[in-house]
Coordinates of C-alpha atoms in Angstrom, one line a residue:
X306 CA -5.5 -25.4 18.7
X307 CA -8.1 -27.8 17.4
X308 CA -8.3 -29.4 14.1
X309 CA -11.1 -31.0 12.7
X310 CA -11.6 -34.2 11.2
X311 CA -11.1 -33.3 7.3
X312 CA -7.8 -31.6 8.4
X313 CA -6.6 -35.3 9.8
X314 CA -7.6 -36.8 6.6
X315 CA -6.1 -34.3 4.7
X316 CA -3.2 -34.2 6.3
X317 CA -2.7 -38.4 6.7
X318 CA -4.0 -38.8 3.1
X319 CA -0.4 -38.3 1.5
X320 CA 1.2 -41.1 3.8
X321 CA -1.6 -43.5 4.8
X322 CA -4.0 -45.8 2.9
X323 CA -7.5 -45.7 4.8
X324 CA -10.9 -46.3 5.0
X325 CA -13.8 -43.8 6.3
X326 CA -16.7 -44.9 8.4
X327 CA -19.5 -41.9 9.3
X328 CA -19.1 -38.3 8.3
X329 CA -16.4 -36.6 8.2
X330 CA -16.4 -33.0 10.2
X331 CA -14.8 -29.7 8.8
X332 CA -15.6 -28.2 12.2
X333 CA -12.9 -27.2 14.5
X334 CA -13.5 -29.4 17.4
X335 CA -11.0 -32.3 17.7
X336 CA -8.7 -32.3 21.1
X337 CA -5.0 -34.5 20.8
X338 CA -4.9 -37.9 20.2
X339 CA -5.6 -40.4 23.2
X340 CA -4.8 -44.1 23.3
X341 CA -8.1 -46.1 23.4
X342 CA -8.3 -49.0 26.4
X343 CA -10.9 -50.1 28.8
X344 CA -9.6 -48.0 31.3
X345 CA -10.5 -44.8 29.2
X346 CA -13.7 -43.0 29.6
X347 CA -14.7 -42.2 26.3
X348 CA -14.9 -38.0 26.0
X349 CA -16.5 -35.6 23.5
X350 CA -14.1 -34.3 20.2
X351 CA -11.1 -36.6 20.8
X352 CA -9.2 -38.4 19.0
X353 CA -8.9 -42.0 20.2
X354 CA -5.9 -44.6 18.8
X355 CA -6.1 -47.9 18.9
X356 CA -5.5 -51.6 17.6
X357 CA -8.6 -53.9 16.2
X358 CA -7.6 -56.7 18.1
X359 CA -7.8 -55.5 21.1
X360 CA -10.3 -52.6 20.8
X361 CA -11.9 -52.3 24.2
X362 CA -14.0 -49.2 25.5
X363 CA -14.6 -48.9 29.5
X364 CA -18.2 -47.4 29.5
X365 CA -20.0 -47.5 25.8
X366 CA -21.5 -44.2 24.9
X367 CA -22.0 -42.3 22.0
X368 CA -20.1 -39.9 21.4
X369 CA -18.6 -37.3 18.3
X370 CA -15.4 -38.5 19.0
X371 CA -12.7 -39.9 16.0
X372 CA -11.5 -43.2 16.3
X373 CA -7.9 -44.3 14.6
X374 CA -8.0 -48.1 14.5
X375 CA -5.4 -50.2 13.0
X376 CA -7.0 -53.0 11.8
X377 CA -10.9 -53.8 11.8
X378 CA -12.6 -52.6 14.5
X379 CA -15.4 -54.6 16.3
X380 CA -18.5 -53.6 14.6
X381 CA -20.3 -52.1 17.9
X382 CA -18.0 -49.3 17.5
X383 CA -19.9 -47.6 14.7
X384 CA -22.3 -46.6 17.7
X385 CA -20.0 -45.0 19.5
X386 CA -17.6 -42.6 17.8
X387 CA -19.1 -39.8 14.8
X388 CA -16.0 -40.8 12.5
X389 CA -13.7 -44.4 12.2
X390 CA -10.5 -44.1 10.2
X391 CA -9.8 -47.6 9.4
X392 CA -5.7 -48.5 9.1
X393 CA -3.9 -51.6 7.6
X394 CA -3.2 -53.8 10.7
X395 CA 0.8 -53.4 9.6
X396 CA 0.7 -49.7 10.5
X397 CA 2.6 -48.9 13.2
X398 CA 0.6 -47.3 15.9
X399 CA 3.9 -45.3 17.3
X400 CA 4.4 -43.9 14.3
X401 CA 0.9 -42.8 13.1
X402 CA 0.6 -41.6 16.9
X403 CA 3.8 -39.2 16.1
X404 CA 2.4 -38.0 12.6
X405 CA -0.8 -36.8 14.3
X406 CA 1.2 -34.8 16.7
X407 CA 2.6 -33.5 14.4
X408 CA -0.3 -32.1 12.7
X409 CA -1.4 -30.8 15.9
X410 CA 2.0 -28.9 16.2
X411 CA 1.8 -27.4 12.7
X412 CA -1.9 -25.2 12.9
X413 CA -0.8 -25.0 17.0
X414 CA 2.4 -23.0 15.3
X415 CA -0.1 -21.1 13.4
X416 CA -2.4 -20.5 15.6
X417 CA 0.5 -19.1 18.2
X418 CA 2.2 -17.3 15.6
X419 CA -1.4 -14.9 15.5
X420 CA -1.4 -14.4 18.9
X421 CA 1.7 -13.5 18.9
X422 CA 1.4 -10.6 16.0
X423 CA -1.8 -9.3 18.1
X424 CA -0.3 -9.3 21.3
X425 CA 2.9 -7.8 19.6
X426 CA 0.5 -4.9 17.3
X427 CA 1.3 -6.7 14.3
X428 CA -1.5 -6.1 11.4
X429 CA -3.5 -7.8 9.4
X430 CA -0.5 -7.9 6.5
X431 CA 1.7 -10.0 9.2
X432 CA -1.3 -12.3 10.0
X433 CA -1.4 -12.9 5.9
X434 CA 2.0 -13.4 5.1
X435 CA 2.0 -16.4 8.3
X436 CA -1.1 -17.7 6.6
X437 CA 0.3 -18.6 2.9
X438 CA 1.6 -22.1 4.1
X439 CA -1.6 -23.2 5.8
X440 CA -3.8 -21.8 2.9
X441 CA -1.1 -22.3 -0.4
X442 CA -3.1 -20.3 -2.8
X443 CA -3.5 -16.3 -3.0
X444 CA -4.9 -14.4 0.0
X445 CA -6.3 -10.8 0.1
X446 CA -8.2 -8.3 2.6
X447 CA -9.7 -5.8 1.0
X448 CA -13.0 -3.0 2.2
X449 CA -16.7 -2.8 1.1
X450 CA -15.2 -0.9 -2.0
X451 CA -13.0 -3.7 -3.1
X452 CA -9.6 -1.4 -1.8
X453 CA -6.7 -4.1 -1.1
X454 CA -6.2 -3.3 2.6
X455 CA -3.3 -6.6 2.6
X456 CA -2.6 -9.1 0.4
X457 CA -0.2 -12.1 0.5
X458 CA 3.1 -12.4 -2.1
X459 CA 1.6 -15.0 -3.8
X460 CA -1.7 -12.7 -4.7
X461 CA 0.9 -10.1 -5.8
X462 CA 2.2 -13.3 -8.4
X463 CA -0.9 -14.1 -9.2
X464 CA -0.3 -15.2 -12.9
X465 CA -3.7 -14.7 -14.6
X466 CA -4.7 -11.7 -12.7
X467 CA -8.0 -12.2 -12.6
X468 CA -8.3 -10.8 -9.4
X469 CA -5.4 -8.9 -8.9
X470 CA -4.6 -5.5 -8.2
X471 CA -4.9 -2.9 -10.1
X472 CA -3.7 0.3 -8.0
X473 CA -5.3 -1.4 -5.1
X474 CA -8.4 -2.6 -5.7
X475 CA -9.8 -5.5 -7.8
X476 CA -10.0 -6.0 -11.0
X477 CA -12.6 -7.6 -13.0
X478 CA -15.6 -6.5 -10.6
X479 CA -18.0 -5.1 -12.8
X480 CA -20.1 -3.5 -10.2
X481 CA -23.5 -3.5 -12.2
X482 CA -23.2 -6.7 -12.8
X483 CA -22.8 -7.7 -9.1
X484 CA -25.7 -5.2 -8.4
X485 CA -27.9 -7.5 -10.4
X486 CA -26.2 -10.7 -9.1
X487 CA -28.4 -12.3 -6.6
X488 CA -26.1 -15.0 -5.5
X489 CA -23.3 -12.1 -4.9
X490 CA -25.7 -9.8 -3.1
X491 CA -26.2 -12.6 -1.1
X492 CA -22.4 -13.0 0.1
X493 CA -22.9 -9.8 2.0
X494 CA -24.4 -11.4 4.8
X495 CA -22.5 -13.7 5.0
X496 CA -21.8 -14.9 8.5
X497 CA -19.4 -18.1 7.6
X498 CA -16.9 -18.4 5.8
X499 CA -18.3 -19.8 2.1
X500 CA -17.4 -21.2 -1.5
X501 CA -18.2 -18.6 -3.7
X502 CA -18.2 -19.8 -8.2
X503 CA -16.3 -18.3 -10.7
X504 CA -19.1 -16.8 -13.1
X505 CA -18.6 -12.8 -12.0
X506 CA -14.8 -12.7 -11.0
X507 CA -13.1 -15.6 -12.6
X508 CA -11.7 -17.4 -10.5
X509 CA -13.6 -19.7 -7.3
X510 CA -12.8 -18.0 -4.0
X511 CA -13.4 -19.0 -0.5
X512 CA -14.0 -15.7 1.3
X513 CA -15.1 -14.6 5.3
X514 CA -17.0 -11.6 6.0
X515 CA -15.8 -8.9 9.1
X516 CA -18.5 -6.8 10.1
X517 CA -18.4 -4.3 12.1
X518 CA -21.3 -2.7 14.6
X519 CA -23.4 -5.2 12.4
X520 CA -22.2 -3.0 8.9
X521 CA -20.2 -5.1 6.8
X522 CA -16.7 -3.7 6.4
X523 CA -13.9 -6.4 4.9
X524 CA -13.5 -9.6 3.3
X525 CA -11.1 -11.9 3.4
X526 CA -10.5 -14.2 0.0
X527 CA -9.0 -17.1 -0.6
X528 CA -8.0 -17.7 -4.4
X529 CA -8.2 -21.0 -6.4
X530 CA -4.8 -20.7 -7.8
X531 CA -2.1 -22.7 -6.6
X532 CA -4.4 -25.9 -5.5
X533 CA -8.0 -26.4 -5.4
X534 CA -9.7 -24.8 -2.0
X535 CA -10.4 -28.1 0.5
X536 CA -13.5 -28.3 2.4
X537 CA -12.3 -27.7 5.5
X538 CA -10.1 -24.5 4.6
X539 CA -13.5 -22.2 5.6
X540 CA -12.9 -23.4 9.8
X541 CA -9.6 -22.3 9.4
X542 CA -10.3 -19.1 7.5
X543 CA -13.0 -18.2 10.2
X544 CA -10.0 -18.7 13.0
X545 CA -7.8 -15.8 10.7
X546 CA -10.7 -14.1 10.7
X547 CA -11.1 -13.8 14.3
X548 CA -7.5 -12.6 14.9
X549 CA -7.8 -10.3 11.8
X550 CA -11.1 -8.3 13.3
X551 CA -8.9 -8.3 16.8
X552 CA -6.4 -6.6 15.1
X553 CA -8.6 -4.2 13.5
X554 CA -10.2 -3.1 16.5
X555 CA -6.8 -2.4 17.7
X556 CA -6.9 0.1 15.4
X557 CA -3.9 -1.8 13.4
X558 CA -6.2 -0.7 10.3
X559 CA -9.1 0.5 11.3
X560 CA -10.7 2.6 9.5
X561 CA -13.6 4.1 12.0
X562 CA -13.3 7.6 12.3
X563 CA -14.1 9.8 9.6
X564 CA -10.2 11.7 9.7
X565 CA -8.9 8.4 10.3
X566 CA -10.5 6.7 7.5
X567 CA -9.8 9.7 5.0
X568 CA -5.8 9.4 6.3
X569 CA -5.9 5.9 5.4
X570 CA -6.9 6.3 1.6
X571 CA -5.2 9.5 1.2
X572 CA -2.0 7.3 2.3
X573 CA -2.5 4.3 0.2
X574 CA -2.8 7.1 -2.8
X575 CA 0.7 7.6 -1.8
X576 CA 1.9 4.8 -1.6
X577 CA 0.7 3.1 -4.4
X578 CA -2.1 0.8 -2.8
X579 CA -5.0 2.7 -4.6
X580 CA -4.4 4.0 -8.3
X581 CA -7.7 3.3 -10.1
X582 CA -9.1 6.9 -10.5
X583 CA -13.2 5.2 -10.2
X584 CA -12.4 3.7 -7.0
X585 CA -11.0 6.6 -5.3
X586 CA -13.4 8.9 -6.5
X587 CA -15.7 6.4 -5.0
X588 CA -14.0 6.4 -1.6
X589 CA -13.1 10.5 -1.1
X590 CA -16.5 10.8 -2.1
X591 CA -17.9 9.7 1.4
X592 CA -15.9 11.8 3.3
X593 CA -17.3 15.3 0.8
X594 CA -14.0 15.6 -1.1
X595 CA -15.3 15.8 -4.7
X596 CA -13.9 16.2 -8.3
X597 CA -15.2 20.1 -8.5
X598 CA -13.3 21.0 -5.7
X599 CA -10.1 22.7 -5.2
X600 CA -7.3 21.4 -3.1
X601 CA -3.7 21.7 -2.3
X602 CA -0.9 19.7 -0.7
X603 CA 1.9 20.5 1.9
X604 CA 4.7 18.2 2.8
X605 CA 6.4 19.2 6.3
X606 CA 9.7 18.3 7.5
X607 CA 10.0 17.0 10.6
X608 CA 12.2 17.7 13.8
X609 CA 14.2 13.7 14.3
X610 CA 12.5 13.8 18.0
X611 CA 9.2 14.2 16.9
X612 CA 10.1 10.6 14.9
X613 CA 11.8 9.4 17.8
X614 CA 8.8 10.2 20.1
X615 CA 6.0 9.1 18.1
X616 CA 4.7 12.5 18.2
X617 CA 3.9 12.8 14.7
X618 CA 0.1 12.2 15.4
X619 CA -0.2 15.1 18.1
X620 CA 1.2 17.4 15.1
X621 CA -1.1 15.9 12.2
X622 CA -4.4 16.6 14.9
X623 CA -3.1 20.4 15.9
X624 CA -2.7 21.0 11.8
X625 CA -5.9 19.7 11.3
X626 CA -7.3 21.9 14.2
X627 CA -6.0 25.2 12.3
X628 CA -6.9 24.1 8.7
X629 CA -10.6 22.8 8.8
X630 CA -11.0 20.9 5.6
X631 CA -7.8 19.1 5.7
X632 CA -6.0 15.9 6.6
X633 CA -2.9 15.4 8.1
X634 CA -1.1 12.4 8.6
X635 CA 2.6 10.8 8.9
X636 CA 4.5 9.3 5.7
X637 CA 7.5 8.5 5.1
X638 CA 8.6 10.2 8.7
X639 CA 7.0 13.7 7.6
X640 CA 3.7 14.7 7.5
X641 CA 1.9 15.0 4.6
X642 CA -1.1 17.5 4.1
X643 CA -4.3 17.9 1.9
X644 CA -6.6 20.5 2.3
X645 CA -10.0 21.1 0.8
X646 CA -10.0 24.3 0.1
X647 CA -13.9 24.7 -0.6
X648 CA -14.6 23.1 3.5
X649 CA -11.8 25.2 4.3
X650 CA -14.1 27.7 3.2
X651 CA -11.0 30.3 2.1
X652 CA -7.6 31.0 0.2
X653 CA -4.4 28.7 -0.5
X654 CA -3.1 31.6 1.5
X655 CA -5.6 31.6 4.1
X656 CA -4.6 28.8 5.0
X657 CA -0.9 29.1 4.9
X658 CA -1.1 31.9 7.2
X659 CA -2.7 30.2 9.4
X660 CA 0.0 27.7 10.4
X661 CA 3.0 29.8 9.7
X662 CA 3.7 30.7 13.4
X663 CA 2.7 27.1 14.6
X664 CA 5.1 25.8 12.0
X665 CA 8.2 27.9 13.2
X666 CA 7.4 27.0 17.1
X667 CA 7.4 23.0 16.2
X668 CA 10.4 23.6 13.8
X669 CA 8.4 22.1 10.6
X670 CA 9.9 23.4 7.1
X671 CA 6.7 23.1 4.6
X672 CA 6.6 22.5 1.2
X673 CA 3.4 24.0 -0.6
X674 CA 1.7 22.5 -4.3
X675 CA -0.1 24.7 -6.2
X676 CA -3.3 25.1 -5.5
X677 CA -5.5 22.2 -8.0
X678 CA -9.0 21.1 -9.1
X679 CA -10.2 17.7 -9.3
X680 CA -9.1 14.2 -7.4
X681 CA -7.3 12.5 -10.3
X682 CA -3.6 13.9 -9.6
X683 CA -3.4 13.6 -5.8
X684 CA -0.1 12.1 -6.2
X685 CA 1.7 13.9 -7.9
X686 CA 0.7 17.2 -6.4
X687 CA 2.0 15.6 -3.3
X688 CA 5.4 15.1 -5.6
X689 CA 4.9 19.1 -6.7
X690 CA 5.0 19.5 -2.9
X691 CA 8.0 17.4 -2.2
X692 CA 10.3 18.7 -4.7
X693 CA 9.3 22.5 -3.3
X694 CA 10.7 21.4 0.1
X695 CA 13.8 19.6 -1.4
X696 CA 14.7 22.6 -3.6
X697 CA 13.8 25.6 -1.0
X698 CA 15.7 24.1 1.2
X699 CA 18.8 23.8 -0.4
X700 CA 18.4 27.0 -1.9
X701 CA 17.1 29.1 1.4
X702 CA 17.2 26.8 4.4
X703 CA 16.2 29.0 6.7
X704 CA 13.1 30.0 5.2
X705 CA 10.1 28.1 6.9
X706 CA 7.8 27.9 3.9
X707 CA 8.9 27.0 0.0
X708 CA 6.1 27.6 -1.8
X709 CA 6.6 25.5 -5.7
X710 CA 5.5 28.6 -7.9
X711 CA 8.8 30.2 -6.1
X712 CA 11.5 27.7 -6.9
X713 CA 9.9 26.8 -10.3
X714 CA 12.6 28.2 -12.9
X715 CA 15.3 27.3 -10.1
X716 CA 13.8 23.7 -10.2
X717 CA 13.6 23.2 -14.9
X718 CA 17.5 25.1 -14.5
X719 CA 18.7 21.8 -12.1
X720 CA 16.5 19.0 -14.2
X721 CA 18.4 20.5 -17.0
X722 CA 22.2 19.5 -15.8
X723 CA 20.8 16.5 -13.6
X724 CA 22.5 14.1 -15.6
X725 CA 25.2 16.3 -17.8
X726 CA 27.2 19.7 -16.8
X727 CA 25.8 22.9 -17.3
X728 CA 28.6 23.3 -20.2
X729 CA 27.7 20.1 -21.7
X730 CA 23.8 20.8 -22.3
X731 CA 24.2 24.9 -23.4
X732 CA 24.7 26.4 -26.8
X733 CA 29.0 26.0 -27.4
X734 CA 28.6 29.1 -29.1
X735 CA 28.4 30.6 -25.9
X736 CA 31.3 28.7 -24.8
X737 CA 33.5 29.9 -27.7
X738 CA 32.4 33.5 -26.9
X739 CA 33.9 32.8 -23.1
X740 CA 37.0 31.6 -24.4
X741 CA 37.4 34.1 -27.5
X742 CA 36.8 36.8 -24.4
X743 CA 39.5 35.1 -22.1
X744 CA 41.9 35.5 -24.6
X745 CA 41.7 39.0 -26.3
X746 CA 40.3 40.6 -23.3
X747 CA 36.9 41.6 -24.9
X748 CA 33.2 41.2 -23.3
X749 CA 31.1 39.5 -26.6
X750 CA 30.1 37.3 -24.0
X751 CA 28.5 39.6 -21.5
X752 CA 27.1 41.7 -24.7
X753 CA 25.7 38.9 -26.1
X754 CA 23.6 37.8 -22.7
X755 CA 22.6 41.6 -22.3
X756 CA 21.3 41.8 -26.3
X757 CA 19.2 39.0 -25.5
X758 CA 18.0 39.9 -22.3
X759 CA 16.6 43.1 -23.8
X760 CA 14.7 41.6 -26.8
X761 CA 17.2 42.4 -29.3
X762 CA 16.9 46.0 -28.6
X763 CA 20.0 47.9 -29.7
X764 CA 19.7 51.7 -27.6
X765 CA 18.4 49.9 -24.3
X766 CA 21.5 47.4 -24.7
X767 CA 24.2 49.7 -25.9
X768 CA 23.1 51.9 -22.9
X769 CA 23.1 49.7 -20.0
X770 CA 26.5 48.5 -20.9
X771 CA 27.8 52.6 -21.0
X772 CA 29.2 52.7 -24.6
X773 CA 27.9 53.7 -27.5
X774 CA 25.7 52.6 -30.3
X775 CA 28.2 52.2 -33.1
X776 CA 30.6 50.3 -30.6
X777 CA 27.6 48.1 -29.9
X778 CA 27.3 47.0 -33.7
X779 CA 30.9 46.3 -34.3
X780 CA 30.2 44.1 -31.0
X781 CA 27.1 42.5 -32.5
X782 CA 29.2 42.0 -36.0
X783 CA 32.0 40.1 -34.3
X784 CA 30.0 37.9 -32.2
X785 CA 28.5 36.8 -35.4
X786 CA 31.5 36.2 -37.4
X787 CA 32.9 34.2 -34.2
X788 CA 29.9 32.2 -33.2
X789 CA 27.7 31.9 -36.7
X790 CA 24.7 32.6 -34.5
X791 CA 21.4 33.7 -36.5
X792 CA 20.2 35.6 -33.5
X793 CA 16.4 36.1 -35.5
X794 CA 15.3 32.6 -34.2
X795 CA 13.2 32.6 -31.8
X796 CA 14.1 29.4 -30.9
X797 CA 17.4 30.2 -30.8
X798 CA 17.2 32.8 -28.7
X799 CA 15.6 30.8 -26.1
X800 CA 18.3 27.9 -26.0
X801 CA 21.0 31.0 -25.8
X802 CA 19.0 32.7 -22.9
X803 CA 18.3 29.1 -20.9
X804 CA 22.2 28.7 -21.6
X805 CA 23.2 31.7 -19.6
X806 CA 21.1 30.8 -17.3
X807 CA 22.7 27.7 -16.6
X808 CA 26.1 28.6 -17.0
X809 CA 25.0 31.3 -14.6
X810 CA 24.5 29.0 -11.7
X811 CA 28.1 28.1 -12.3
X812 CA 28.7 32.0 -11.6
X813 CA 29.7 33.0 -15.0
X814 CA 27.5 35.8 -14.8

């Protein structure tokens, strides 16, 4: 890789007292050092060392070529190289030699480490996290809507969070105000990487435009955090760039194709990347999926060898084939489901039937939400589906489709005793009845369950436990006089029926 000259100053500036004579270059351009003597033909973008005293050049020529001279060089040399870094004649030559190869090694490192993440299908969030040591301040990609497509740990840090994430996209962008902005409407086209002021977000950012096709698609940014942003950062910024866009094509993240690009925000719903309820309105909105409409979600449980064979994208494009309206795509190693219901263009059920059979032929178990209006609660109607799998399945494994209105009461009865025992969350009257019935031999506790299942009717309960009235009073009288209940409550009544119903999963039914 080549550095420029800004980067050598930068980089010797810590170690070296020096002078400057001629501009100093933030372009990439400059090749490894050389040692300058009159058998050298000078060369474009090098880097020449040598010693003042005995400074010689084979064949003068101008050239945009850095010299390194320890010690005064003879004045005539102005005219030949763009840039002179002038050295204290005690320096030693072997050892400033060694410090620039060094240099050279540290962006080459770089530099190698991104081809190696392309050439490996690494993504843009690997090509970040390698970048924080050449940058040292706060790194993001994010889309023409301002969604965080990667950012690097020290962004996620990022103590005044001026530009930080909220759910995925940034923060403190009021988009009027940008719309009005000159100077920001300006950064759209971009072609170099640039300095852009604090006024609208805060903070000063260097940032580099992608485009794509000639549309403008992401930025990177660069955030004044940690150290101010050098000059000569934007080169090196335009180099990430290039590997970034590579990756991209590569369809790492791309974003191209309409399915594709709806999978992608859909997903970083999921997982947390996007939260802010304007911004993806703002993005479902392009692809037609609107507040108004009504959607559901299925979660699918996959077979291991559809994991093992990477064949989870064959199934997401066959459900999408038999569902028009929806969009499949792997998570978590299932696949995960919305459907528009309204460009489905029928029922929740509709469309359930629809991939039944294809369902039971590619051994998928489905999960099914409740049908739901609106784009604000994606998430956790993707959770309403999750938990319908997790609880059918242990309940009726070998059914292929658990929808949530079915295991509903089945799924309150185990949040009930998910931290304490049935018989440490119900009514202890009811446990005093068990006991009392245990030892004389008597049924108040059945009695009681059947009372209440019948709406404190006294004939319909008496009958369908086959004795008779009168013996269903005394009953009634005792169970009182053993448990104190006031059986009139209402509320009451409904901790002593969800009681039985818990102790019932116990089978004390």
């Amino acid at each position: 890789m080549k550095i420029s000259a800004e980067l050598l100053r930068k980089s010797l500036a810590p170690k070296y007292f020096f002078e400057i004579s001629g501009p100093v270059g933030i372009e990439l351009l400059l090749e490894r050092t050389l040692f300058l003597s009159k058998h050298v033909d000078l060369a474009e973008h090098c880097i020449y060392l040598t010693e003042g005293a005995g400074a010689a050049i084979k064949q003068p020529a101008r050239t945009e070529s850095v010299l390194l001279c320890v010690g005064n060089p003879p004045e005539s040399f102005a005219d030949y190289f763009e840039t002179i870094f002038i050295f204290a004649p005690d320096i030693s030559m072997l050892e400033l030699h060694n410090e620039i190869q060094g240099i050279f090694a540290f962006y080459e490192k770089w530099d190698t480490t991104l081809q190696n993440i392309l050439n490996s299908g690494g993504g843009v969030q690997d090509m970040i996290d390698c970048s924080a040591e050449i940058f040292e301040n706060p790194m993001l990609l994010h889309n023409k809507s301002f969604g965080i497509i990667a950012c690097s740990p020290a962004y996620k840090d990022y103590p005044e969070a001026q530009n930080a994430t909220a759910g995925g996209t940034l923060i403190n962008i009021d988009l009027e105000t940008t719309k009005r902005d000159e100077e920001f409407n300006r950064t759209y086209s971009a072609v170099r990487a640039s300095i852009f002021p604090a006024h609208l977000t805060g903070v000063r950012t260097l940032y580099m435009n992608l485009f794509f096709q000639g549309r403008y698609e992401y930025r990177i940014l660069v955030i004044e955090s940690s150290k101010e942003i050098g000059i000569g950062e934007g080169p090196l910024l335009e180099q990430l760039a290039y590997y970034m866009k590579l990756a991209i094509v590569a369809d790492k993240t791309e974003e191209t194709a309409e399915v594709m690009t709806l999978q992608h925000v859909l997903k970083s719903i999921l997982n947390g990347t996007f939260s802010d309820p304007y911004y993806i309105e703002l993005r479902l909105n392009e692809y037609d999926w609107y507040r108004q409409q009504t959607y559901f979600c299925i979660k699918l449980m996959v077979d291991i060898l559809d994991v093992q064979n990477h064949t989870l994208s064959l199934l997401c494009n066959n459900i999408v084939t038999l569902m028009p309206g929806a969009c499949a795509f792997d998570y978590d190693n299932s696949i995960v489901v919305y459907v528009n219901l309204d460009l489905f263009r029928g029922s929740i059920g509709d469309a359930v039937n629809g991939i039944t059979y294809y369902l039971r032929d590619n051994n998928l178990k489905a999960g099914i939400s409740n049908q739901f209006t609106g784009l604000n609660e994606l998430k956790l109607y993707y959770r309403q589906a999750e938990i319908a799998l997790d609880v059918g399945l242990r309940n009726k494994p070998h059914i292929w489709i658990h929808r949530f209105r079915d295991i509903t009461e089945l799924f309150l009865l185990q949040i009930c005793t998910s931290q304490l025992p049935a018989r440490m969350v119900c009514a202890p009257e009811l446990l005093a009845l068990e006991k009392y019935d245990k030892e004389h031999d008597t049924e108040y506790y059945h009695t009681l369950m059947v009372y209440l299942k019948n709406n404190l009717r006294h004939v319909q309960t008496a009958r369908e436990l086959f004795i008779h009235r009168s013996t269903f009073l005394y009953r009634l009288d005792r169970i009182r006089e053993i448990t104190g209940l006031e059986l009139e409550n209402c509320g009451r009544q409904w901790y002593l029926l969800l009681s039985f119903r818990l102790l019932g999963q116990n089978g004390r039914e």
